[in-house]
Amino acid sequence: MKKITLKDIAAKTGYSVSTISRSLSDNNRIPLETREEIKRIAKELNYTIDINARNLSKKNSNTIAVFMQDDFFKIPHSTFTNVFWSTLHEEIQLKRYEPALYLFKNTEDFKIKVSQLFNSGLIDGVIIFSKILTNNEIEFLKKMKYPYSLLYYGPEKYSEEVFTADNYSAGKIITQYLLSRNLKSIVTITTDMTPSFKMRTLGFKHTLEENGLIFNENLVIKSTPSFENGIAIAQELYKKLDRVDAIFAQHDIWALGLIKGFNDLGVKIPDDISIIGHDNLSFKNWFSPELTSFTIETKKICVNAIESLIEDKIYKRKKIPIFKILGTLILGTSVK
């Protein structure tokens, strides 16, 4: 059976080969009606894209795209996102590539934009920093043979492919440190927003149990990460301080709110209550006492994602990636 080409579709529809090519690549310069008509006829003719031929015909653009959700530059994500973007920007340039930032609203918007960029030869690979992508989008990237790396977040089926922090071990190290200071009644503040928080909570739970302590669900407070919520939690816990030794806030923004809230209430930190955070935000030093926190090795995570993308996915050189990076406990004066 004869292989159907773009010329065959052009002959059938009356459109030019370039219009056919752009329509099948979902180029939004072509009217939606025309694209849908061409796709329908291509399907009727059993046309399939020759992915290998398409890729071989392209020259390297020497550009790596970074795709982020458009709400990631808004609170409460903005501080975290800015650290990752500035690190990616610098490290991609050190690898002699040009970084390009693209924001997307939803999964469909992501697929359209990433397809247009790859099919136009404008990018060589993509680093994805997003909580909303599903298994379907990753399977789409694999099917189209688009080189990609998943940074910090990823859908469940591909969780082992994500370049991220070792959040489980972080939860264990922080909890063990508090226990070593003879602080045994520990409240943790968390959220179900991302798997990273769930893994820190799991590390917290397992460490308590390994030390012969009962994991009490009542000592787990779920909240949205914000400074204001930290203050509110301090007010909530004020009357229970005789039953609580320490608070493990799984994001520094909560911990800093706690410090502000307890200071306003006249509670002495760490004499009356110890507080430990996670993320080691740069502006934590503006608060007194200085917060003890756990840092994320952002640079190492980003470098691993970039190197894997370039070596393994773009140049097809075998490189064994390191997906999970353990951070470091940074001691302040907020723990007794």
C-alpha positions as a printed NumPy array, in Angstrom:
array([[  0.   ,   0.   ,   0.   ],
       [  1.323,   3.417,  -1.001],
       [  2.466,   5.631,   1.892],
       [  0.351,   8.794,   2.053],
       [  2.375,  12.025,   1.907],
       [  1.64 ,  15.701,   2.475],
       [  1.404,  16.114,  -1.326],
       [ -1.411,  13.54 ,  -1.425],
       [ -3.355,  15.468,   1.217],
       [ -2.678,  18.721,  -0.649],
       [ -4.006,  17.198,  -3.877],
       [ -7.135,  15.966,  -2.085],
       [ -7.884,  19.242,  -0.26 ],
       [ -6.599,  21.886,  -2.651],
       [ -4.428,  23.474,   0.037],
       [ -0.67 ,  24.005,  -0.294],
       [  1.812,  21.525,   1.238],
       [  2.977,  24.203,   3.725],
       [ -0.633,  24.787,   4.865],
       [ -1.088,  21.028,   5.291],
       [  2.119,  20.771,   7.326],
       [  1.212,  23.705,   9.573],
       [ -2.332,  22.435,  10.117],
       [ -1.135,  18.987,  11.172],
       [  1.291,  20.69 ,  13.588],
       [ -1.578,  22.749,  15.075],
       [ -0.039,  26.044,  13.977],
       [ -2.507,  28.689,  15.169],
       [ -1.7  ,  30.864,  12.159],
       [ -3.974,  28.51 ,  10.211],
       [ -7.709,  29.019,  10.914],
       [ -9.173,  26.372,  13.219],
       [-11.78 ,  25.369,  10.621],
       [ -9.048,  24.702,   8.029],
       [ -6.94 ,  22.74 ,  10.519],
       [ -9.885,  20.534,  11.472],
       [-10.793,  19.914,   7.824],
       [ -7.225,  18.93 ,   6.941],
       [ -6.896,  16.674,  10.008],
       [-10.166,  14.945,   9.117],
       [ -9.06 ,  14.247,   5.553],
       [ -5.576,  13.158,   6.706],
       [ -7.25 ,  10.664,   9.017],
       [ -9.505,   9.392,   6.224],
       [ -6.399,   8.832,   4.063],
       [ -4.644,   7.016,   6.968],
       [ -1.818,   9.548,   6.993],
       [  0.788,   9.065,   9.732],
       [  3.567,  11.467,  10.718],
       [  7.075,  10.165,  10.043],
       [  8.534,  11.324,  13.347],
       [ 12.098,  10.205,  12.65 ],
       [ 12.192,  11.932,   9.27 ],
       [ 10.776,  15.102,  10.79 ],
       [ 13.387,  15.153,  13.532],
       [ 16.292,  14.414,  11.182],
       [ 15.27 ,  17.248,   8.877],
       [ 15.611,  19.814,  11.627],
       [ 18.714,  21.699,  12.637],
       [ 19.427,  22.334,  16.294],
       [ 18.058,  25.63 ,  17.525],
       [ 20.438,  25.636,  20.508],
       [ 17.473,  26.654,  22.664],
       [ 15.969,  24.878,  25.66 ],
       [ 12.432,  25.837,  26.623],
       [ 11.318,  25.989,  30.243],
       [  7.559,  25.46 ,  30.571],
       [  5.856,  26.645,  33.762],
       [  2.242,  27.05 ,  34.845],
       [  1.191,  30.666,  34.465],
       [  0.139,  30.863,  38.143],
       [  3.565,  29.778,  39.418],
       [  4.771,  33.39 ,  39.566],
       [  1.942,  34.247,  41.971],
       [  1.884,  33.797,  45.763],
       [  2.359,  31.233,  47.37 ],
       [  4.524,  29.745,  44.58 ],
       [  6.369,  32.877,  43.426],
       [  9.409,  32.786,  45.752],
       [ 10.035,  29.095,  45.043],
       [  9.484,  29.555,  41.278],
       [ 11.827,  32.548,  41.003],
       [ 14.664,  30.557,  42.597],
       [ 14.201,  27.703,  40.115],
       [ 13.831,  29.959,  37.062],
       [ 16.91 ,  32.07 ,  37.871],
       [ 18.938,  28.883,  38.457],
       [ 17.727,  27.272,  35.226],
       [ 18.409,  30.468,  33.27 ],
       [ 22.015,  30.601,  34.469],
       [ 22.782,  26.877,  34.215],
       [ 21.29 ,  26.461,  30.713],
       [ 23.511,  29.311,  29.472],
       [ 26.56 ,  27.679,  31.069],
       [ 25.807,  24.634,  28.874],
       [ 25.924,  26.994,  25.852],
       [ 22.205,  26.877,  25.194],
       [ 19.703,  29.723,  25.215],
       [ 16.931,  29.457,  27.828],
       [ 13.393,  30.462,  26.839],
       [ 10.53 ,  30.715,  29.339],
       [  6.993,  29.772,  28.283],
       [  3.902,  29.917,  30.501],
       [  0.791,  27.798,  29.955],
       [ -2.722,  27.838,  31.42 ],
       [ -3.789,  24.193,  31.143],
       [ -2.726,  20.863,  29.645],
       [ -4.249,  21.577,  26.23 ],
       [ -2.455,  24.921,  26.069],
       [  0.78 ,  23.095,  26.962],
       [  0.405,  20.523,  24.164],
       [ -0.386,  23.177,  21.553],
       [  2.534,  25.426,  22.51 ],
       [  5.115,  22.67 ,  22.863],
       [  4.071,  21.135,  19.51 ],
       [  4.344,  24.469,  17.715],
       [  7.82 ,  25.116,  19.112],
       [  9.22 ,  21.675,  18.309],
       [  7.598,  21.464,  14.873],
       [  8.882,  24.926,  13.973],
       [ 12.397,  23.908,  15.036],
       [ 12.549,  26.703,  17.603],
       [ 13.622,  24.502,  20.535],
       [ 15.75 ,  21.372,  21.028],
       [ 14.275,  20.242,  24.319],
       [ 11.935,  21.224,  27.127],
       [ 12.173,  21.332,  30.913],
       [  8.743,  21.168,  32.561],
       [  8.016,  22.726,  35.958],
       [  4.33 ,  22.077,  36.602],
       [  1.92 ,  20.368,  38.989],
       [ -0.952,  19.932,  36.522],
       [  0.503,  17.696,  33.803],
       [ -1.006,  14.203,  33.699],
       [  0.233,  10.864,  32.38 ],
       [ -1.46 ,  11.735,  29.065],
       [  0.814,  14.735,  28.4  ],
       [  3.981,  12.742,  29.186],
       [  2.84 ,   9.892,  26.93 ],
       [  2.227,  12.5  ,  24.216],
       [  5.808,  13.805,  24.573],
       [  7.163,  10.244,  24.383],
       [  5.035,   9.387,  21.345],
       [  6.192,  12.511,  19.507],
       [  9.801,  11.897,  20.629],
       [ 10.105,  15.392,  22.061],
       [ 13.13 ,  15.545,  24.424],
       [ 12.017,  16.577,  27.919],
       [ 12.934,  16.621,  31.616],
       [ 10.45 ,  16.822,  34.492],
       [ 11.54 ,  19.229,  37.212],
       [ 10.378,  18.914,  40.831],
       [  6.812,  17.793,  39.972],
       [  5.418,  14.992,  37.847],
       [  2.349,  12.771,  37.365],
       [  2.113,   9.557,  39.385],
       [  2.991,   7.086,  36.594],
       [  6.179,   9.019,  35.803],
       [  7.102,  10.027,  39.366],
       [ 10.392,   8.118,  39.087],
       [ 11.415,  10.344,  36.137],
       [ 11.197,  13.596,  38.101],
       [ 14.344,  15.541,  39.047],
       [ 13.451,  16.639,  42.543],
       [ 14.413,  16.908,  46.195],
       [ 14.442,  13.86 ,  48.466],
       [ 11.465,  15.093,  50.47 ],
       [ 10.945,  11.827,  52.328],
       [ 14.488,  11.893,  53.723],
       [ 14.113,  15.601,  54.511],
       [ 11.059,  14.819,  56.658],
       [ 13.001,  12.099,  58.464],
       [ 16.109,  14.236,  59.093],
       [ 14.112,  17.194,  60.431],
       [ 12.034,  14.981,  62.742],
       [ 15.079,  13.081,  64.001],
       [ 16.846,  16.379,  64.738],
       [ 13.927,  17.574,  66.871],
       [ 13.793,  14.248,  68.714],
       [ 17.545,  14.461,  69.371],
       [ 16.849,  17.778,  71.138],
       [ 14.398,  15.911,  73.39 ],
       [ 11.424,  17.55 ,  71.65 ],
       [  8.902,  14.714,  71.345],
       [  5.472,  16.29 ,  71.027],
       [  5.752,  17.693,  67.5  ],
       [  3.099,  19.408,  65.398],
       [  3.66 ,  19.452,  61.645],
       [  2.02 ,  21.908,  59.223],
       [  1.48 ,  20.566,  55.713],
       [ -0.831,  20.558,  52.698],
       [ -2.061,  18.108,  50.064],
       [ -1.113,  20.548,  47.275],
       [  1.866,  18.523,  45.987],
       [  3.499,  15.089,  46.479],
       [  6.553,  16.778,  48.036],
       [  4.532,  17.731,  51.139],
       [  3.029,  14.242,  51.352],
       [  6.511,  12.69 ,  51.295],
       [  7.763,  15.025,  54.068],
       [  4.762,  14.019,  56.179],
       [  5.473,  10.342,  55.505],
       [  9.109,  10.827,  56.572],
       [  7.851,  12.611,  59.712],
       [  5.439,   9.746,  60.505],
       [  7.958,   6.954,  59.954],
       [ 10.633,   8.638,  62.094],
       [  8.237,   9.022,  65.015],
       [  7.282,   5.349,  64.745],
       [ 10.925,   4.232,  64.451],
       [ 11.555,   6.051,  67.743],
       [  8.678,   4.294,  69.507],
       [  6.321,   7.279,  69.344],
       [  2.708,   7.205,  68.164],
       [  1.862,   9.22 ,  65.048],
       [ -1.096,  11.384,  66.085],
       [ -3.218,  12.708,  63.203],
       [ -4.409,  15.506,  65.507],
       [ -0.877,  16.941,  65.448],
       [ -0.989,  17.32 ,  61.646],
       [ -2.34 ,  20.727,  60.605],
       [ -3.304,  21.158,  56.94 ],
       [ -3.291,  24.664,  55.503],
       [ -2.429,  26.683,  52.392],
       [  1.16 ,  27.995,  52.575],
       [  1.049,  31.686,  53.508],
       [  2.515,  34.072,  56.084],
       [ -0.992,  35.008,  57.281],
       [ -1.916,  31.351,  57.826],
       [  1.253,  30.92 ,  59.904],
       [  0.126,  33.764,  62.162],
       [ -3.369,  32.249,  62.427],
       [ -1.927,  28.825,  63.382],
       [  0.22 ,  30.462,  66.092],
       [ -2.955,  31.985,  67.571],
       [ -4.698,  28.599,  67.336],
       [ -1.848,  26.777,  69.114],
       [ -1.304,  29.463,  71.776],
       [ -3.594,  27.757,  74.321],
       [ -2.053,  24.329,  73.648],
       [  1.625,  25.194,  74.162],
       [  1.799,  23.114,  77.339],
       [  1.16 ,  20.043,  75.143],
       [  3.479,  20.923,  72.226],
       [  7.293,  20.934,  72.228],
       [  8.009,  21.88 ,  68.613],
       [  6.457,  22.72 ,  65.26 ],
       [  7.782,  21.351,  61.971],
       [  6.457,  23.791,  59.351],
       [  6.912,  22.126,  55.962],
       [  7.319,  25.509,  54.264],
       [  9.29 ,  28.454,  55.674],
       [  6.449,  30.857,  54.909],
       [  4.339,  29.157,  57.613],
       [  7.318,  29.116,  60.01 ],
       [  7.934,  32.844,  59.592],
       [  4.241,  33.534,  60.199],
       [  4.48 ,  31.415,  63.351],
       [  7.452,  33.462,  64.584],
       [  5.553,  36.706,  63.981],
       [  2.372,  35.354,  65.591],
       [  4.083,  33.966,  68.688],
       [  6.24 ,  37.097,  69.108],
       [  3.083,  39.216,  69.09 ],
       [  1.579,  36.957,  71.773],
       [  4.666,  37.236,  73.963],
       [  5.697,  33.6  ,  73.457],
       [  9.451,  33.064,  73.699],
       [ 11.058,  31.075,  70.878],
       [ 12.701,  28.604,  71.425],
       [ 12.208,  28.622,  75.238],
       [  8.431,  28.121,  75.079],
       [  8.187,  26.491,  71.64 ],
       [ 10.726,  25.372,  69.013],
       [ 10.086,  26.031,  65.308],
       [ 11.787,  24.47 ,  62.286],
       [ 11.038,  25.128,  58.609],
       [ 11.782,  23.841,  55.131],
       [ 13.088,  25.65 ,  51.987],
       [ 15.609,  27.988,  53.674],
       [ 14.082,  31.127,  52.15 ],
       [ 16.598,  33.973,  51.837],
       [ 14.456,  36.491,  53.758],
       [ 14.135,  34.238,  56.832],
       [ 17.097,  36.182,  58.263],
       [ 14.838,  39.236,  58.576],
       [ 13.064,  37.527,  61.492],
       [ 14.128,  36.954,  65.084],
       [ 14.986,  34.388,  66.229],
       [ 16.658,  33.17 ,  63.052],
       [ 14.773,  30.194,  61.679],
       [ 16.35 ,  26.729,  61.583],
       [ 15.426,  25.337,  58.174],
       [ 16.175,  22.662,  55.592],
       [ 17.557,  23.821,  52.274],
       [ 16.669,  22.421,  48.85 ],
       [ 19.72 ,  21.894,  46.629],
       [ 18.128,  23.81 ,  43.764],
       [ 21.312,  24.087,  41.698],
       [ 22.065,  20.36 ,  41.795],
       [ 18.476,  19.465,  40.9  ],
       [ 18.436,  21.892,  37.952],
       [ 21.879,  20.825,  36.673],
       [ 20.853,  17.152,  36.746],
       [ 17.656,  17.913,  34.802],
       [ 19.55 ,  19.989,  32.196],
       [ 22.41 ,  17.498,  31.764],
       [ 20.021,  14.574,  31.395],
       [ 18.003,  16.483,  28.802],
       [ 21.072,  17.4  ,  26.74 ],
       [ 23.078,  14.193,  27.058],
       [ 20.437,  11.482,  27.217],
       [ 17.48 ,  12.931,  25.34 ],
       [ 18.953,  15.323,  22.752],
       [ 22.303,  13.671,  21.931],
       [ 21.238,  10.12 ,  22.888],
       [ 24.376,   9.574,  24.938],
       [ 23.721,   7.175,  27.776],
       [ 23.81 ,   9.007,  31.086],
       [ 22.555,   7.539,  34.346],
       [ 20.466,  10.372,  35.849],
       [ 20.321,  11.22 ,  39.55 ],
       [ 16.7  ,  12.048,  40.206],
       [ 16.525,  12.76 ,  43.95 ],
       [ 18.849,  15.174,  45.72 ],
       [ 19.095,  15.451,  49.504],
       [ 19.286,  18.92 ,  51.038],
       [ 20.973,  20.157,  54.205],
       [ 19.796,  21.252,  57.637],
       [ 20.696,  24.935,  58.214],
       [ 20.858,  25.71 ,  61.925],
       [ 19.427,  28.952,  63.276],
       [ 18.299,  29.792,  66.803],
       [ 14.621,  28.811,  66.66 ],
       [ 15.084,  25.291,  68.093],
       [ 15.899,  24.696,  71.787]])
